[in-house]
CSV table of C-alpha atoms in Angstrom, one decimal:
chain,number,residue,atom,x,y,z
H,25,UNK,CA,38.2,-25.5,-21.1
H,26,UNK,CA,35.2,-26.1,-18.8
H,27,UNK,CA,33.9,-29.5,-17.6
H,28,UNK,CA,30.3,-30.5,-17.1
H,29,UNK,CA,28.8,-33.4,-14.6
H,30,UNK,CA,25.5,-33.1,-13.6
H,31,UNK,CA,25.1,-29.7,-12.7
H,32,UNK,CA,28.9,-29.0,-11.8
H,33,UNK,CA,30.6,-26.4,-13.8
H,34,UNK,CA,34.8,-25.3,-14.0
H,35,UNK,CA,36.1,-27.7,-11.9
H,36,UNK,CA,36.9,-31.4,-13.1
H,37,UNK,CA,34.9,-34.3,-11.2
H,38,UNK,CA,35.5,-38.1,-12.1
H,39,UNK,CA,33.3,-39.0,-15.4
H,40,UNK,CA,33.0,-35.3,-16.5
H,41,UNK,CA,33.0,-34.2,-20.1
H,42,UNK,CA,35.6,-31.5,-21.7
H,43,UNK,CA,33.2,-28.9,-23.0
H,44,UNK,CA,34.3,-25.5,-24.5
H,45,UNK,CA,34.3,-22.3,-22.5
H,46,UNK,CA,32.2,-20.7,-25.5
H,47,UNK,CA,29.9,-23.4,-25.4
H,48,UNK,CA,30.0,-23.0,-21.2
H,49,UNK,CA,28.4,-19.9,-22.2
H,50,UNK,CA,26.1,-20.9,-24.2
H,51,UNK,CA,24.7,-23.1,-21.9
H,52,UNK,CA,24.5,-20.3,-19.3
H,53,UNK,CA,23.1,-18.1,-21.8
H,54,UNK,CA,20.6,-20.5,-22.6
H,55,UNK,CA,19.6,-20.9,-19.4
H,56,UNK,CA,19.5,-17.3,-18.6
H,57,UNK,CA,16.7,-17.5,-21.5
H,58,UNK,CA,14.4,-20.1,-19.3
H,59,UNK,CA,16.2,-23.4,-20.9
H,60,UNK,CA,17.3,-26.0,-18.6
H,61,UNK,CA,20.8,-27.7,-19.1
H,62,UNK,CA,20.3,-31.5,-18.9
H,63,UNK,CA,22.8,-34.0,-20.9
H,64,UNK,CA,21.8,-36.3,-23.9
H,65,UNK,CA,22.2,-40.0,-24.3
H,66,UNK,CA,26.1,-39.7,-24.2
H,67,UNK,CA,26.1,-37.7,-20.8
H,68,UNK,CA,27.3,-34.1,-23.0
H,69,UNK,CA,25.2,-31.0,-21.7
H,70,UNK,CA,22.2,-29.6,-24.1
H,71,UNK,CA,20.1,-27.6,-24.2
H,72,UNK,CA,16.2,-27.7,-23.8
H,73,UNK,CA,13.0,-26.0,-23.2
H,74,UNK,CA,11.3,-27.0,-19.8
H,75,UNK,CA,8.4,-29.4,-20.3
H,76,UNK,CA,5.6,-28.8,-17.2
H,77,UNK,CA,4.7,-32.3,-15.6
H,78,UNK,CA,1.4,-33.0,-16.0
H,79,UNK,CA,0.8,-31.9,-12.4
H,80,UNK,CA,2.2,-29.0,-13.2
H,81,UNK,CA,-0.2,-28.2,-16.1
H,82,UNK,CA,-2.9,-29.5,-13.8
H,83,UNK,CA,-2.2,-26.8,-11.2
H,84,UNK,CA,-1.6,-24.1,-14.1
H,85,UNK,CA,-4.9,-24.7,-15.5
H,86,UNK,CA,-6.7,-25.0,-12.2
H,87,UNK,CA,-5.0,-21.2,-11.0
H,88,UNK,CA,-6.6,-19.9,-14.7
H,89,UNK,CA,-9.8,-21.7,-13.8
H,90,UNK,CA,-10.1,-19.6,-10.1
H,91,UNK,CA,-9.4,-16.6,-11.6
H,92,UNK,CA,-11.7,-17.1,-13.9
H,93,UNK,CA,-14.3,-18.3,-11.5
H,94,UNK,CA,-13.0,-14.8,-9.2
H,95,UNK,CA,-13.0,-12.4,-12.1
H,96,UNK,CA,-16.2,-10.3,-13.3
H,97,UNK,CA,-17.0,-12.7,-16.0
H,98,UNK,CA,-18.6,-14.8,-13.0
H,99,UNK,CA,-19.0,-12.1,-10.2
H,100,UNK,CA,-20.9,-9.8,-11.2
H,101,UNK,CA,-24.8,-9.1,-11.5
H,102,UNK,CA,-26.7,-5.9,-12.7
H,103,UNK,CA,-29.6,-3.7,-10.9
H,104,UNK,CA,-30.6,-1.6,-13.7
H,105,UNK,CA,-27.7,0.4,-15.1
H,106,UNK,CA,-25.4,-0.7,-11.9
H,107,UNK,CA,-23.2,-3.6,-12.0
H,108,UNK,CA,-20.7,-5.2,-9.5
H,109,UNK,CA,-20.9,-7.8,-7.1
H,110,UNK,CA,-21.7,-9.1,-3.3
H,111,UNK,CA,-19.2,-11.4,-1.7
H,112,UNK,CA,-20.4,-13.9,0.8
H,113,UNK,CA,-19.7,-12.3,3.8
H,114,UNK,CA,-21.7,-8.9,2.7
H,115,UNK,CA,-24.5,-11.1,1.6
H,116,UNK,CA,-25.2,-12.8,4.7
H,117,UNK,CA,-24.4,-9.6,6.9
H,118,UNK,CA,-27.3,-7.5,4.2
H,119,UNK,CA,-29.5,-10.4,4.9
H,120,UNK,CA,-29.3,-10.5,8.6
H,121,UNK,CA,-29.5,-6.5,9.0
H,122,UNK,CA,-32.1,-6.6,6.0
H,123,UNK,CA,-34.2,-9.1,8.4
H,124,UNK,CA,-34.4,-6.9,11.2
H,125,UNK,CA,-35.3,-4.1,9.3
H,126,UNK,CA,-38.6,-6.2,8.5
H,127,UNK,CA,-39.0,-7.5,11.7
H,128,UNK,CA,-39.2,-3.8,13.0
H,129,UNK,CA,-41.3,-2.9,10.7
H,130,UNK,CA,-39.8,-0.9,8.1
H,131,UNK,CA,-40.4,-1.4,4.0
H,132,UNK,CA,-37.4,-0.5,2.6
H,133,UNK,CA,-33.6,-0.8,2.8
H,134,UNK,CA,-30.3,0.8,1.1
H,135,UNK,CA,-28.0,-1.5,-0.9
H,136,UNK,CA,-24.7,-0.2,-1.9
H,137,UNK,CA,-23.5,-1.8,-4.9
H,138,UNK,CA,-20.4,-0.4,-5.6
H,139,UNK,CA,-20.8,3.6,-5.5
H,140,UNK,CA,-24.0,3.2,-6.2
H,141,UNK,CA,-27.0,3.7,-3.4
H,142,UNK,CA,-30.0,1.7,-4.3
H,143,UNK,CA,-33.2,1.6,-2.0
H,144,UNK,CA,-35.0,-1.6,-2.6
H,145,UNK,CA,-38.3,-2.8,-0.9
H,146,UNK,CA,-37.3,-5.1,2.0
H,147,UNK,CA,-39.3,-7.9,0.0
H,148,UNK,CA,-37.5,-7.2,-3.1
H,149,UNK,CA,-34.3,-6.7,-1.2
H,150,UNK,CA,-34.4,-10.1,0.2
H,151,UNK,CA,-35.8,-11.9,-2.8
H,152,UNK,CA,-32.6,-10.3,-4.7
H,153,UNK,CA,-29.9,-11.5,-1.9
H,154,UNK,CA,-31.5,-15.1,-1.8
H,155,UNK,CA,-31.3,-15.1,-5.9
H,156,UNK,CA,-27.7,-14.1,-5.9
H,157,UNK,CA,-26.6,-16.6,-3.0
H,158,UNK,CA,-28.6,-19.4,-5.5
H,159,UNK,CA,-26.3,-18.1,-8.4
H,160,UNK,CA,-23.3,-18.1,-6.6
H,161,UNK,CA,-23.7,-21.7,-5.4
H,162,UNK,CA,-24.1,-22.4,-9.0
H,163,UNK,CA,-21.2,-20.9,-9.8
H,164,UNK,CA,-19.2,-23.0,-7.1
H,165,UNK,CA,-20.7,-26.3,-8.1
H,166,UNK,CA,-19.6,-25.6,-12.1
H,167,UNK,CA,-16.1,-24.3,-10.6
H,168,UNK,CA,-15.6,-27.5,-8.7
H,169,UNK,CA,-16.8,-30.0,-11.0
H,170,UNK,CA,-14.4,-28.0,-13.4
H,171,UNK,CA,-11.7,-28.4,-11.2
H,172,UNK,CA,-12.8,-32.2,-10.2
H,173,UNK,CA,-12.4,-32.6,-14.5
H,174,UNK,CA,-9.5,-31.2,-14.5
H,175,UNK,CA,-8.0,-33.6,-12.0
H,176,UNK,CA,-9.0,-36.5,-14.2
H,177,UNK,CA,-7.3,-35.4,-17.8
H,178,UNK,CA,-4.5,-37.6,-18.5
H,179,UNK,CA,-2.8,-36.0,-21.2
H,180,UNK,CA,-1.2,-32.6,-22.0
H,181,UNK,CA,-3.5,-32.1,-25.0
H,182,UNK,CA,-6.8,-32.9,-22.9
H,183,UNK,CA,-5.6,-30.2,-20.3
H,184,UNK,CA,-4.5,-27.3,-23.0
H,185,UNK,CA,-7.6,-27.9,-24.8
H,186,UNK,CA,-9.8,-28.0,-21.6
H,187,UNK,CA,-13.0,-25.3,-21.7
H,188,UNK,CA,-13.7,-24.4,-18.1
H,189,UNK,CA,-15.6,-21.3,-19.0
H,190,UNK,CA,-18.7,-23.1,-20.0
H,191,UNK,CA,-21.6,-24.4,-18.0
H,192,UNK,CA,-21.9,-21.2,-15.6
H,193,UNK,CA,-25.0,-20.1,-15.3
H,194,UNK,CA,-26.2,-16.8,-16.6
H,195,UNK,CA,-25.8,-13.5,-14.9
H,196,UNK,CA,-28.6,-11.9,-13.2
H,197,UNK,CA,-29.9,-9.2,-13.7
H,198,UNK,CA,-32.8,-7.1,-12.1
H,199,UNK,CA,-34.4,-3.8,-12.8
H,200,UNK,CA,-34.6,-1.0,-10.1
């Protein structure tokens, strides 16, 4: 025979209940399977799948919402037959080294985008960055009020049910 309290197993503590040593088992084994052991009404140990707090499903959803916002369906951007993406940082360093190229007089640049070398006018080169750095602030904006909706669900349902892949603007693309 085993005895169960609250979390204490074996040994017999004032108040426990007399419980099985197959059923012992079965509790372990069911737990061992992602159920959590708490006791019914009359204080005897069950069973039952874990239920996320709503917190908890918050959070989950908001992690699914980031990768989403991190992933290609949102990064990414096209110059003719080339497609990848420009993080923040390389956006504002192309910017600042595309700007002195104009300022000592040269007309063209090299963008990598991904493996790919593309030489752009300066004008079009800049004109590209500034659209992309338009997009991607779009694309925060959407991800935050997402996140902000999120935040304000009150119920399981609302928060399984929750679209947060709409309302992002459309990818841009530009010809070489």
């Amino acid at each position: 025979m085993k005895y169960w309290k609250q979390g204490f197993y074996d040994t017999y503590q004032e108040g426990a209940i007399e419980i099985t040593e197959k059923y012992w088992k079965e509790l372990l084994d069911g737990q061992s399977a992602g159920l959590i052991i708490v006791e019914n009404e009359k204080g005897y140990p069950i069973l039952k799948e874990y239920e996320p707090t709503l917190l908890e499903l918050k959070a989950q959803k908001i992690a699914e919402l980031q990768a989403y916002d991190s992933s290609e369906s949102v990064n990414s951007f096209s110059i003719g037959n080339v497609s990848g993406w420009l993080n923040k940082s390389t956006r504002v360093g192309l910017m600042n080294s595309i700007s002195i190229e104009r300022e000592s007089g040269r007309s063209e640049t090299t963008i990598w985008l991904n493996d790919a070398k593309l030489v752009l006018s300066i004008e079009k080169a800049i004109d590209m960055l500034q659209q992309i750095e338009l997009y991607a602030l779009a694309c925060y904006n959407t991800t935050q009020g997402h996140i902000n909706a999120i935040n304000q669900l009150e119920t399981k349902e609302e928060i399984e049910a929750y679209n947060f892949k709409t309302g992002y603007p459309g990818k841009l693309s530009f010809f070489g």
